[in-house]
Coordinates of C-alpha atoms in Angstrom, one line a residue:
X708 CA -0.4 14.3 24.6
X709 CA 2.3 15.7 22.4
X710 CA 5.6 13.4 21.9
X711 CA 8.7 14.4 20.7
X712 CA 9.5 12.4 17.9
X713 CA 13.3 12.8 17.9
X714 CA 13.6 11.7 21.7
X715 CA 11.5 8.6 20.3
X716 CA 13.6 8.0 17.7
X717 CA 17.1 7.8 19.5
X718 CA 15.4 6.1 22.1
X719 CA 14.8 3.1 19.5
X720 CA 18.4 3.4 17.9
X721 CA 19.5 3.1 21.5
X722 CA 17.1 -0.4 22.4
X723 CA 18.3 -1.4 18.4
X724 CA 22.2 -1.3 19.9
X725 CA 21.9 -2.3 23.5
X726 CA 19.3 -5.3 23.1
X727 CA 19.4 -8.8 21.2
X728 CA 16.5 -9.6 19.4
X729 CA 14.2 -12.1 19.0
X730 CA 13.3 -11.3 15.4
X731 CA 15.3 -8.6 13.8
X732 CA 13.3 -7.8 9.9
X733 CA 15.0 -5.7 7.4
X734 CA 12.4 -3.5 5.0
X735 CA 9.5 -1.6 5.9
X736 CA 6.8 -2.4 3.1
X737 CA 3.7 -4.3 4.0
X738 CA 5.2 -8.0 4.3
X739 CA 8.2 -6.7 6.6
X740 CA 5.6 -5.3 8.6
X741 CA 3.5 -7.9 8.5
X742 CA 6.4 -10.0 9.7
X743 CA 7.0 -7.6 12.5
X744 CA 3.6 -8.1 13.8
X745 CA 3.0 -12.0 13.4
X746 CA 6.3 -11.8 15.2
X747 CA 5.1 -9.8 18.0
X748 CA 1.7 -11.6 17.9
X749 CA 3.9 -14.9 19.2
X750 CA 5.5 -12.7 22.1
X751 CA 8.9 -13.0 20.5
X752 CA 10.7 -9.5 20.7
X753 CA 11.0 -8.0 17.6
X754 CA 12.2 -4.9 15.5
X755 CA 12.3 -3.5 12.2
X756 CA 14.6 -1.3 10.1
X757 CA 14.1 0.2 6.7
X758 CA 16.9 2.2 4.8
X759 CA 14.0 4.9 3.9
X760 CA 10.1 5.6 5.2
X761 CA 8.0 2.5 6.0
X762 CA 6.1 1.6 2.8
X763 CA 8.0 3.9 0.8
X764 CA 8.2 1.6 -2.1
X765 CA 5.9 -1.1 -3.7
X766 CA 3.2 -0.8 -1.0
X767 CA 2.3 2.6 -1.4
X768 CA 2.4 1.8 -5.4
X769 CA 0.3 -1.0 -5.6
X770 CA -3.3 -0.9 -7.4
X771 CA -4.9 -0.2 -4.0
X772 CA -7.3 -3.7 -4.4
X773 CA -7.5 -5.9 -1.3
X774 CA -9.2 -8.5 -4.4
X775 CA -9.5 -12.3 -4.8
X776 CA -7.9 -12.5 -7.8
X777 CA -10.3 -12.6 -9.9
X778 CA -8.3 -13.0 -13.6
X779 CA -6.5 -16.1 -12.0
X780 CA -9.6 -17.8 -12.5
X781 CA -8.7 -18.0 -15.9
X782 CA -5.5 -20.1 -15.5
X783 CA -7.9 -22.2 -12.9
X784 CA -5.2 -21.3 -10.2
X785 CA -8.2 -21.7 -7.9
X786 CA -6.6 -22.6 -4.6
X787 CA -4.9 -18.9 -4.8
X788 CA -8.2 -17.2 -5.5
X789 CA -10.3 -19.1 -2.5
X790 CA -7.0 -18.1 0.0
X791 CA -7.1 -14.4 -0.9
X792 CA -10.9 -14.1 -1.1
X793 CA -10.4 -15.6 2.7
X794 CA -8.2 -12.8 3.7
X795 CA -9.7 -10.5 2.2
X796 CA -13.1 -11.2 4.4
X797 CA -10.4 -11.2 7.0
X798 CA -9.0 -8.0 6.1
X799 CA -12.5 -6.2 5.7
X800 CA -13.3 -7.5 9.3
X801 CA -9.6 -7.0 11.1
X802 CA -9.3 -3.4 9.3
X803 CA -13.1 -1.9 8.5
X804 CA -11.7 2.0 8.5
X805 CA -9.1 1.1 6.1
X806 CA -10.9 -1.6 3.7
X807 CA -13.6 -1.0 2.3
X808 CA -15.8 -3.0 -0.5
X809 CA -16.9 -1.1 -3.7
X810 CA -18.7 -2.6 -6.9
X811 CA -16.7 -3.6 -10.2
X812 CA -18.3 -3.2 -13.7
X813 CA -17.0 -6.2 -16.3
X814 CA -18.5 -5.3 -19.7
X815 CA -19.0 -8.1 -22.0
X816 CA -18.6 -7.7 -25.9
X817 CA -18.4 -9.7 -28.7
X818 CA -20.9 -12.8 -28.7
X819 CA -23.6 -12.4 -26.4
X820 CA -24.3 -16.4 -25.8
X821 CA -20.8 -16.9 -25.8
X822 CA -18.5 -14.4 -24.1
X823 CA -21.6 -13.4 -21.0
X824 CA -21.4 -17.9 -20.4
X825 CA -18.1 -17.3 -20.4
X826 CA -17.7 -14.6 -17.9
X827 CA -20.9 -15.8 -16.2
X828 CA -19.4 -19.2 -15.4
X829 CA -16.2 -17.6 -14.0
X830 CA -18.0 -14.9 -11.5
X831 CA -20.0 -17.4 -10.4
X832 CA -16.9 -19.5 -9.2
X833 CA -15.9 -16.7 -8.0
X834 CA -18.9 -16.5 -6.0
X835 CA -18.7 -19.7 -4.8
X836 CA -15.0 -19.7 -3.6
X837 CA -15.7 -17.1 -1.0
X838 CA -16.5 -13.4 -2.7
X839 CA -20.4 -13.6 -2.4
X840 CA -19.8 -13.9 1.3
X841 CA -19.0 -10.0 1.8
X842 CA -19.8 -7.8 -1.3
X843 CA -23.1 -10.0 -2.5
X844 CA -23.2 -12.0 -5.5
X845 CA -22.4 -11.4 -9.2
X846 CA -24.8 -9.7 -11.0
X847 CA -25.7 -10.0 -14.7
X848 CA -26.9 -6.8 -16.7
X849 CA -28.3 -6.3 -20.5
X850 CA -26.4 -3.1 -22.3
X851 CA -28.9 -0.8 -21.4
X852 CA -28.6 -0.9 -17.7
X853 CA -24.4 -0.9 -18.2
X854 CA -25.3 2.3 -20.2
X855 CA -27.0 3.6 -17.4
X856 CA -24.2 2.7 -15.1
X857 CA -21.5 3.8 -17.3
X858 CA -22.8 6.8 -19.9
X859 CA -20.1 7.2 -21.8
X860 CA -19.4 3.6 -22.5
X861 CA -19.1 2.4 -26.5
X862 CA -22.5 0.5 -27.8
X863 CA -20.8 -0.9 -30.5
X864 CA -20.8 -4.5 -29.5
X865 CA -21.5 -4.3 -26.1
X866 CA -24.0 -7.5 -24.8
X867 CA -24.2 -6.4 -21.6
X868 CA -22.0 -7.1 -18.3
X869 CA -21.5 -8.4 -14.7
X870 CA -21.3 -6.2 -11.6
X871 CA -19.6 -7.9 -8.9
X872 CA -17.9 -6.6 -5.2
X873 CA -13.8 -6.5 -4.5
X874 CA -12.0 -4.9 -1.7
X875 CA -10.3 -1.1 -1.8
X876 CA -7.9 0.3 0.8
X877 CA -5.1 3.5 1.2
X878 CA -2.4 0.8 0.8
X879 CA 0.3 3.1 2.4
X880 CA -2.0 4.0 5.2
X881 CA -2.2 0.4 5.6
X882 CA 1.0 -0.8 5.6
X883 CA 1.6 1.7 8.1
X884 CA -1.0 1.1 10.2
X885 CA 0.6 -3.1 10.2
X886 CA 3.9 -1.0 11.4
X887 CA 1.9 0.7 14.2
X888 CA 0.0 -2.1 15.7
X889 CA 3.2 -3.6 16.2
X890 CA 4.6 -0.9 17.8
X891 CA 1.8 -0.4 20.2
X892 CA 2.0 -4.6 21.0
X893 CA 6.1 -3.7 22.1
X894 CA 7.8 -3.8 19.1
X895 CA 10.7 -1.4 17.6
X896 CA 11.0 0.5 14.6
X897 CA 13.6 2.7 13.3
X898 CA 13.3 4.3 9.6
X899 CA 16.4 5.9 8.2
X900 CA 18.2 2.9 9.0
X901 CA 20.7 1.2 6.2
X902 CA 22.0 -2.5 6.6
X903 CA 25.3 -2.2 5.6
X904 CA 26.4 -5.8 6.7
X905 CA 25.2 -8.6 7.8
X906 CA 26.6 -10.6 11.2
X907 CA 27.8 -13.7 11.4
X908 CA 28.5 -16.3 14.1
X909 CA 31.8 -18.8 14.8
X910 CA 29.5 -21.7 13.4
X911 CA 28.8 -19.2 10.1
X912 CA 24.7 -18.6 11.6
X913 CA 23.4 -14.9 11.6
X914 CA 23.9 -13.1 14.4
X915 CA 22.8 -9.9 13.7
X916 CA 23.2 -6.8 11.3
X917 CA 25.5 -3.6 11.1
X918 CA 23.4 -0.6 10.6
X919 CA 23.8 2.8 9.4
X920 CA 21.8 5.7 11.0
X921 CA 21.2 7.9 7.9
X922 CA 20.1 10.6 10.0
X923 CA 23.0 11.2 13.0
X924 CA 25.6 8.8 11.2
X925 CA 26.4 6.2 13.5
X926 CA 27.0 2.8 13.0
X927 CA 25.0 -0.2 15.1
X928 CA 25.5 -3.7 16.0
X929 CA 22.4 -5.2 16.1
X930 CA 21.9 -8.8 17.6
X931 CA 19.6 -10.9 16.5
X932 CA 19.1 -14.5 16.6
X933 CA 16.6 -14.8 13.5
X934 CA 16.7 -12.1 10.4
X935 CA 14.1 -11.8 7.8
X936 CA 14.7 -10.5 4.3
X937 CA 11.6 -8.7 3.4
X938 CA 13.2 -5.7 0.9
X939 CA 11.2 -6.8 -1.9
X940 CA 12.7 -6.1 -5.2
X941 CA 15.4 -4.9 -3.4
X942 CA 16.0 -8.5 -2.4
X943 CA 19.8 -9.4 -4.0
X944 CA 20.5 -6.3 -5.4
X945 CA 24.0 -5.3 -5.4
X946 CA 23.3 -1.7 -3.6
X947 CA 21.2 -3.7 -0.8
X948 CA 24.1 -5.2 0.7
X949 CA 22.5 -8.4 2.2
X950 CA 24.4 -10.4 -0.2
X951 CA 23.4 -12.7 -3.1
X952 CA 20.3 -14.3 -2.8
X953 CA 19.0 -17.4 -4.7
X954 CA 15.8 -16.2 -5.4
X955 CA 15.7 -15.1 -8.8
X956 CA 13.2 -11.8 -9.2
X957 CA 12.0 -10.6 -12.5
X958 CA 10.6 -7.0 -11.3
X959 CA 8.3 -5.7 -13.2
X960 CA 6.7 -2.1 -13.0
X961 CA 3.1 -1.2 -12.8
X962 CA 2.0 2.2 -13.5
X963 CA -1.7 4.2 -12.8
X964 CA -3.0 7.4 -13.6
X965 CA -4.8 9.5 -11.3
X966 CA -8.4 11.3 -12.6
X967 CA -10.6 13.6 -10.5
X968 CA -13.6 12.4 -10.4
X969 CA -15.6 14.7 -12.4
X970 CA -13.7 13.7 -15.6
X971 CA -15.1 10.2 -15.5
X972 CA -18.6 10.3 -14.6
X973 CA -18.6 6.7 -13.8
X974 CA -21.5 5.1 -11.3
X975 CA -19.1 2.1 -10.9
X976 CA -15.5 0.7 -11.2
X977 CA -14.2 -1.0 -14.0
X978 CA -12.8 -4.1 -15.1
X979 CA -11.6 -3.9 -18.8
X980 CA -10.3 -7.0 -20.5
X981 CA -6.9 -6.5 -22.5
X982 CA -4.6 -9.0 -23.8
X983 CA -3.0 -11.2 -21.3
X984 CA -4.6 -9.2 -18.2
X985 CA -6.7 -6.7 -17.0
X986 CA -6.8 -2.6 -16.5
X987 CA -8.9 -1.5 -13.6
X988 CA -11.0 1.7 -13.1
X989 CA -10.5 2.2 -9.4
X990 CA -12.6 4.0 -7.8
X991 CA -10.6 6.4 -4.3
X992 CA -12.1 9.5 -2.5
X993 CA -12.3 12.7 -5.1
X994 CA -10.5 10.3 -7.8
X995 CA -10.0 7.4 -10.1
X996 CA -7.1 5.0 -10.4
X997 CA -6.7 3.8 -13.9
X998 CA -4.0 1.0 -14.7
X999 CA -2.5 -1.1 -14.6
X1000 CA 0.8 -1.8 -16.7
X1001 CA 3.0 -5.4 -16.8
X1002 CA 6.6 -4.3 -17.9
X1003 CA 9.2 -5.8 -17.1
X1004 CA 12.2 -3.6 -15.3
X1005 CA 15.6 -3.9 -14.7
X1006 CA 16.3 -0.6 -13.2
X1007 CA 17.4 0.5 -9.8
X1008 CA 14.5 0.0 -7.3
X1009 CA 14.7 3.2 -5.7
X1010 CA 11.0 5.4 -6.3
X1011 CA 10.7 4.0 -10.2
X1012 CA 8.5 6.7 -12.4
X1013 CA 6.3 5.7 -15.3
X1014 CA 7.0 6.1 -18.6
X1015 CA 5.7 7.8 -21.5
X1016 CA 4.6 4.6 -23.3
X1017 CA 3.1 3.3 -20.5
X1018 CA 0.8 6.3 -20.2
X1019 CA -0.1 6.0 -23.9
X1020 CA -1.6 2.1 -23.3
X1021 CA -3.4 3.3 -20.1
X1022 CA -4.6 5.9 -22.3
X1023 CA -5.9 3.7 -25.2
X1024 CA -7.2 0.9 -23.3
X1025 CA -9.5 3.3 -21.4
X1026 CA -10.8 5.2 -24.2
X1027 CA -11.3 1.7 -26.5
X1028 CA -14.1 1.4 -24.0
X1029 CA -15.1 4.8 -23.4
X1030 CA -16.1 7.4 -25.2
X1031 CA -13.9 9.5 -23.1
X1032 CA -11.0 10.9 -25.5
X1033 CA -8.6 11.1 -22.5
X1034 CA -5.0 12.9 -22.9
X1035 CA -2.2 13.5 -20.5
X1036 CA -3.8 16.9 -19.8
X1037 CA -7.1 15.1 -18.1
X1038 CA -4.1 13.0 -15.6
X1039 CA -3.6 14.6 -12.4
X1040 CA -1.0 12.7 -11.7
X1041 CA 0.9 9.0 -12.1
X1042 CA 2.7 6.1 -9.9
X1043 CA 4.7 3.7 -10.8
X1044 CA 5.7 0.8 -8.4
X1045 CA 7.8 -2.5 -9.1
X1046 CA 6.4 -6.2 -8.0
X1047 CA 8.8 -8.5 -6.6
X1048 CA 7.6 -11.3 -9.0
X1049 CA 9.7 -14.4 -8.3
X1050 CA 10.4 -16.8 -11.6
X1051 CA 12.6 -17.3 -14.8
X1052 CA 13.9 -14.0 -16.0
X1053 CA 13.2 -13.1 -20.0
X1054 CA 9.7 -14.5 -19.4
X1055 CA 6.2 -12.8 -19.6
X1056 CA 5.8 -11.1 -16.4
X1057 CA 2.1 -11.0 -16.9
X1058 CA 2.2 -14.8 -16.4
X1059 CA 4.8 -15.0 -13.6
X1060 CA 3.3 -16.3 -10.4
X1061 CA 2.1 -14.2 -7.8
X1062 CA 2.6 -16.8 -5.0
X1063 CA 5.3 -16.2 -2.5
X1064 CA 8.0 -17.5 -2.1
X1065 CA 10.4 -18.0 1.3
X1066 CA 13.8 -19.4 1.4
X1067 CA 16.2 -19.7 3.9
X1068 CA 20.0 -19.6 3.4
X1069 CA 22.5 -21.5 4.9
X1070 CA 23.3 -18.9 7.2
X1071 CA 19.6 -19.4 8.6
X1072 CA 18.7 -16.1 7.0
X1073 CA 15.3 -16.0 5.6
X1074 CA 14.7 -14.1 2.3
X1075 CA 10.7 -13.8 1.5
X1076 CA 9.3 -12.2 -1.9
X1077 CA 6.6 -12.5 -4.7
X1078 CA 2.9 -12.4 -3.6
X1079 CA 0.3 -9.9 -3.3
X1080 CA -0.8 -7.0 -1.1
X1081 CA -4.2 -9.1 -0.3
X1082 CA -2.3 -12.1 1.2
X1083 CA 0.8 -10.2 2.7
X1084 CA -0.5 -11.7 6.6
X1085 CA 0.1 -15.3 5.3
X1086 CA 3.7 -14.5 3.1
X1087 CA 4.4 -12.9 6.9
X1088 CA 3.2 -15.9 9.4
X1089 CA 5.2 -18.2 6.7
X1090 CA 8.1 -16.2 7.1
X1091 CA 8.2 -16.5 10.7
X1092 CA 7.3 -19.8 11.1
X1093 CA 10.1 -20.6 8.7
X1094 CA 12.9 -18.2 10.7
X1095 CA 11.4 -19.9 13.8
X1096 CA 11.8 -23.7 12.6
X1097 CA 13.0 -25.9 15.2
X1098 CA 11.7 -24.5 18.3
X1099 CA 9.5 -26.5 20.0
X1100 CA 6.9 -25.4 21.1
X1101 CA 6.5 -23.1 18.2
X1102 CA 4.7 -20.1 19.2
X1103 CA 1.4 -19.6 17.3
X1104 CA 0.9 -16.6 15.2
X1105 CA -2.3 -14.4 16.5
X1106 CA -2.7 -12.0 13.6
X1107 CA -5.8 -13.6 12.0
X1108 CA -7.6 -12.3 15.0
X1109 CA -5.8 -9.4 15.8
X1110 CA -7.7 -5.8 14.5
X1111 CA -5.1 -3.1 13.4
X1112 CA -4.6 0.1 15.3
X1113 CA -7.9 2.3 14.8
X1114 CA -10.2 -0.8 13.9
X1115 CA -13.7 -0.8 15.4
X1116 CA -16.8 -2.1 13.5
X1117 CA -18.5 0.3 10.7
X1118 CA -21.7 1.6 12.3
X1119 CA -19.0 2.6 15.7
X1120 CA -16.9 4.4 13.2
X1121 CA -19.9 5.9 11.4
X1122 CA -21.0 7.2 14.6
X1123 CA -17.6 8.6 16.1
X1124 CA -17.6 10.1 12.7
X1125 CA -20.9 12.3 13.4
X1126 CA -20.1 12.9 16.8
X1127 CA -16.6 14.4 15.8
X1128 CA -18.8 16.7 13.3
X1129 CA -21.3 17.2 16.2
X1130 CA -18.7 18.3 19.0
X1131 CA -15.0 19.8 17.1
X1132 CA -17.0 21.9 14.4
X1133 CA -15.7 20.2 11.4
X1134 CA -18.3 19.5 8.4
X1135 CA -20.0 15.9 7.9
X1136 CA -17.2 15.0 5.3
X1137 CA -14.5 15.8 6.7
X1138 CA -14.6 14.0 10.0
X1139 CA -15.7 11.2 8.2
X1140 CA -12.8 10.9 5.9
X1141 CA -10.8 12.0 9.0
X1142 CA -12.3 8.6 10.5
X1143 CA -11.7 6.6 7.3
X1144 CA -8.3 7.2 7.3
X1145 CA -8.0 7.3 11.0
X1146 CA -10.3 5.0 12.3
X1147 CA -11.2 5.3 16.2
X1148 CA -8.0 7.0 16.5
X1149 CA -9.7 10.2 14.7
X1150 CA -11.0 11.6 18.2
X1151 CA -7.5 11.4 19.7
X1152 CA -6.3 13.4 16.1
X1153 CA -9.1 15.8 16.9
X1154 CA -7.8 16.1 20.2
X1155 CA -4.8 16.9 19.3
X1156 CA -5.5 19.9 16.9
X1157 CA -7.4 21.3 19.5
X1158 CA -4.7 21.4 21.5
X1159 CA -2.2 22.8 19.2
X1160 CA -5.1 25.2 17.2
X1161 CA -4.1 23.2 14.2
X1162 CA -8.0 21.8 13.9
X1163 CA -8.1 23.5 10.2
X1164 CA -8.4 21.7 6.6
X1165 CA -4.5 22.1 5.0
X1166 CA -7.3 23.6 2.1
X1167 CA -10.3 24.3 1.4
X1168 CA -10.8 21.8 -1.5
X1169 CA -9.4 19.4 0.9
X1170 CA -10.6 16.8 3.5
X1171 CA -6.9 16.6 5.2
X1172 CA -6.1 18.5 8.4
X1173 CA -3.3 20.5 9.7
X1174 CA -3.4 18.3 13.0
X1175 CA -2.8 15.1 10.9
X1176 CA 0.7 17.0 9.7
X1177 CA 1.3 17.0 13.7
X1178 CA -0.6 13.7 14.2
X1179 CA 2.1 12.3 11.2
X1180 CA 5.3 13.8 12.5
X1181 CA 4.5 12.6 16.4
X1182 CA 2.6 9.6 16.4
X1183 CA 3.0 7.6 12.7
X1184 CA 7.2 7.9 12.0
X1185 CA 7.1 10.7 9.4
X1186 CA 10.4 12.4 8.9
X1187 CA 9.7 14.3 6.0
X1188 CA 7.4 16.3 3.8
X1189 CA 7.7 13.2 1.5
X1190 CA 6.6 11.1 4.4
X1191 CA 3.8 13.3 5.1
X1192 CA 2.4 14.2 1.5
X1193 CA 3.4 10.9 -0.3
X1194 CA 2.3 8.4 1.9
X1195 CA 0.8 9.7 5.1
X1196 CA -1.9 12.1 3.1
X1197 CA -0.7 10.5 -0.3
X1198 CA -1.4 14.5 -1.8
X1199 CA 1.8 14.5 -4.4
X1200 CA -0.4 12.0 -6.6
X1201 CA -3.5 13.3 -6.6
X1202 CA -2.7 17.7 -6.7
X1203 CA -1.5 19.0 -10.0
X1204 CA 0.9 21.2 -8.1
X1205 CA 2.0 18.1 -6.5
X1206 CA 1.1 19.8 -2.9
X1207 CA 3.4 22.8 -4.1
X1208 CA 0.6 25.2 -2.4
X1209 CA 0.7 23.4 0.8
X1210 CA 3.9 22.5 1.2
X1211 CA 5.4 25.9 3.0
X1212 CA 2.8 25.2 6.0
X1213 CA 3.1 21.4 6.5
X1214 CA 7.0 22.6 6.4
X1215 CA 6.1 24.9 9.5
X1216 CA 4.1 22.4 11.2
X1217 CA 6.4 19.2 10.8
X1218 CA 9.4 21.6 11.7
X1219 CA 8.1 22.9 14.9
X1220 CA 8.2 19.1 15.8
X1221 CA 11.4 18.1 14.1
X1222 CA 13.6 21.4 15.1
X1223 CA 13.7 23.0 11.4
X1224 CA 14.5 26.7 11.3
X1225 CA 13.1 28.6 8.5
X1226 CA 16.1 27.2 6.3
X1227 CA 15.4 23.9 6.6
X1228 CA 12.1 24.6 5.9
X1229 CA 12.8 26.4 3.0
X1230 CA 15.2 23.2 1.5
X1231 CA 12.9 20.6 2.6
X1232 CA 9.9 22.2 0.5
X1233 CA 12.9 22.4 -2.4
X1234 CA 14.1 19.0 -1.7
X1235 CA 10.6 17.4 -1.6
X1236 CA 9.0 19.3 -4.5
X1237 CA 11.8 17.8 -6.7
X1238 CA 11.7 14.5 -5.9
X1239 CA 7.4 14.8 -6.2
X1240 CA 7.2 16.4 -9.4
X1241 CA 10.0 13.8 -10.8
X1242 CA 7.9 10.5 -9.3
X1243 CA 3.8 12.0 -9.5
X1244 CA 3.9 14.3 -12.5
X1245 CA 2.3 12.9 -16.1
X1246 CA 5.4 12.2 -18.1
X1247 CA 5.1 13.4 -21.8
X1248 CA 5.1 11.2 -25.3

């Protein structure tokens, strides 16, 4: 049934100002959505607001690894490793359509006897601390069935590898999906909202926030007895306007490169050893992720691009093990994203901790940052269980049993996928990445192109539909063709043009829904283009 996502929209703004709030949660990236839901899991009434598009920062930047943490092994920070190996079973089982496992290739060089003991030992506790329970155990190989596995690999040295299994998701299609589920268990959301203020009390407690709708212009008064921080490196910045916080963040930016697959012709993912961490080979539908970087970055948050020498040392530490001779040319595109990394600025940020950390200020405002993507469900019950400290009883979160929107188990989906094929005319691989990224929602986005004669691919080298432009605008919050090609379809990234071909349609079809006459159009394909082109495109030398 088509909605009308405006009406929705000021229908939110309107509970936002007229309601007081459980749990209000400023920022839209995974943990503030996670902290939406665990909210909502407890019953408490809860809503969220983000200044921009939910997940529009860091966690639709990320390595796209739900992973145990494997090169923490090395620092024997074990107890982090066994709790996101745990949730990342959890994730695989709570979230099959959007998590999937794939296998990892670590090749070994230097002395045989030596270096495969070494890496041997360390798998193998990994194995033991919880990753052989989904993807199967480590495996050891000689250098000839590595070759086999990865041709173009350099002999020179090589002794052989280990193969072992770690999770890969969409992680903006995640996040958003966290957002969603929340949404459909009662909760609010409003994007294009700005805190401008926060709200205090006689007795000096938060009461609430003052927002700004970005969109109409109006300001809100929003009550709420409990408010959670979760901007991420946003967190105490002087433009974020949620004063000065006494968590200290060293951000530090992570950039990947995009390759189709046909430039690599890997059987496998990579893990490739570098000083102080490790660069991944990623494998994602039609592409590889290579990266990542560890720089720090003391630039403005907002949509951070790579840089030129960043591309170079993704460039070398990739060839150094394969006989590849990549350039900037083979790079479809790049991402940068910034980690909330909580420790003692000036410091290696390679070596600053990736456990969370949640404080609450004085005001009984709870700040939460640092962490990873994997273990954002536990950084979100923490933060509510510390926003909610001293109620008794303390309502128990629910989210380590609760499936996100679209979840069913594999073989279901597999199924659904073939009888989408089967009954709507669409070829095997499209409904079936219509049902990865989808889930058991996928029938009611066939459903819906039907019904609006918008059950076409957006291109014929495409698996993306014009009904999920519809399906975006009207049922997942997008706003914009940046919403809808950046994180909704996440195209800008992964099309040389940067979706440039495309954009002039999705423009008609979000429009129809969002009341944009041919001008609009026109500017919003000007306006988005720009903005792709200066955060996707290969930067030169």
């Amino acid at each position: 049934m088509a909605t009308d996502p405006l009406a929705d929209r000021r229908a939110a703004l309107e509970r936002l100002a007229d309601e007081p709030w459980d749990v209000l949660v400023i920022g839209g990236g995974i943990v503030g959505s996670g902290a939406l839901l665990d909210a909502t899991s407890r019953g408490l009434k809860a809503a969220l607001v983000e200044q921009d598009d939910l997940s529009v920062g860091t966690s639709s930047r990320s390595s796209r690894l739900i992973h145990g943490g494997l090169r923490y092994l090395e620092d024997l920070r074990i107890q982090l490793v066994r709790e996101a190996l745990s949730e990342r079973s959890r994730l695989l089982r709570l979230a099959p359509h959007l998590v999937r496992l794939e296998r990892f290739l670590f090749p070994v060089y230097g002395w045989p006897l030596v270096h495969r003991a070494f890496m041997g030992a360390g798998l193998t506790l990994y194995d033991l601390l919880g990753a052989a329970r989904d993807g199967g155990r480590a495996r050891h190989l000689g250098a000839g069935a590595v070759a086999e596995l990865i041709p173009n690999i350099r002999r020179d040295g090589l002794r052989g590898g280990v193969t072992y299994s770690d999770g890969v998701e969409d992680d903006a299609r995640y996040s958003i999906a966290v957002a969603l589920t929340a949404v459909e268990h009662g909760a609010t959301v409003a994007t294009r909202t700005r805190v401008t203020d926060l709200r205090y009390d006689d007795a000096g407690r938060i009461s609430g926030v003052t927002v700004h709708d970005r969109l109409g212009g109006d300001e809100l008064e929003v009550r709420a007895s409990r408010v959670i921080d979760a901007t991420g490196v946003w967190l105490g910045h002087p433009e974020a306007r949620l004063g000065g916080s006494t968590i200290k963040l060293i951000p530090s930016r992570g950039t990947h490169l995009v390759f189709e697959r046909e430039r690599l012709p890997l059987k496998t993912g990579m893990t490739l050893r570098v000083p102080g961490r490790v660069v991944f080979v990623i494998p994602y539908p039609g592409a590889w992720l290579v990266g990542t970087t560890d720089v720090g970055d003391n630039g403005a948050p907002d949509r951070p691009v790579p840089t030129g020498d960043e591309v170079d040392e993704i460039l070398a530490n990739v060839n150094h093990v394969l006989d590849a001779d990549l350039t900037r040319d083979d790079a479809v595109g790049a991402y940068a994203g910034l980690r909330p990394l909580v420790g003692v600025p000036g410091g290696d940020t390679a070596r600053v901790s990736r456990e969370h950390t949640i404080h609450r200020e004085r005001s009984g405002l709870v700040r939460v940052s640092g962490g990873k993507y994997t273990t954002y469900r536990l950084m979100a019950r923490d933060a509510v269980d510390y926003v909610l400290e001293g109620d008794d009883p303390m309502p128990p979160s629910r989210t380590a049993q609760m499936p996100l929107l679209g979840a069913a188990p594999r073989e279901q989906l597999d199924r659904l996928a073939s009888k989408l094929a089967a009954e709507s005319g669409l070829d095997a691989k499209r409904a079936q990445a219509l049902v990865d990224r989808h889930g058991a929602r996928a029938r009611e986005v066939v459903t819906l192109g039907q019904a609006s004669d918008l059950l076409r691919p957006l291109a014929d080298d495409r698996t993306e539909l014009e009904a999920e432009v519809a399906w975006a605008v009207e049922r997942e919050h997008a706003l914009s063709l940046d919403d809808i090609l950046s994180r909704r379809m996440r195209l800008s990234m992964s099309r040389r043009d940067r979706g440039e071909s495309l954009a002039a349609r999705v423009a008609e079809i979000a429009g129809a829904r969002l009341g944009w006459d041919a001008q609009r159009q026109a500017t919003e394909v000007e306006q988005y283009l720009d903005s792709a082109r200066r955060e996707y495109d290969v930067p030169g030398a």
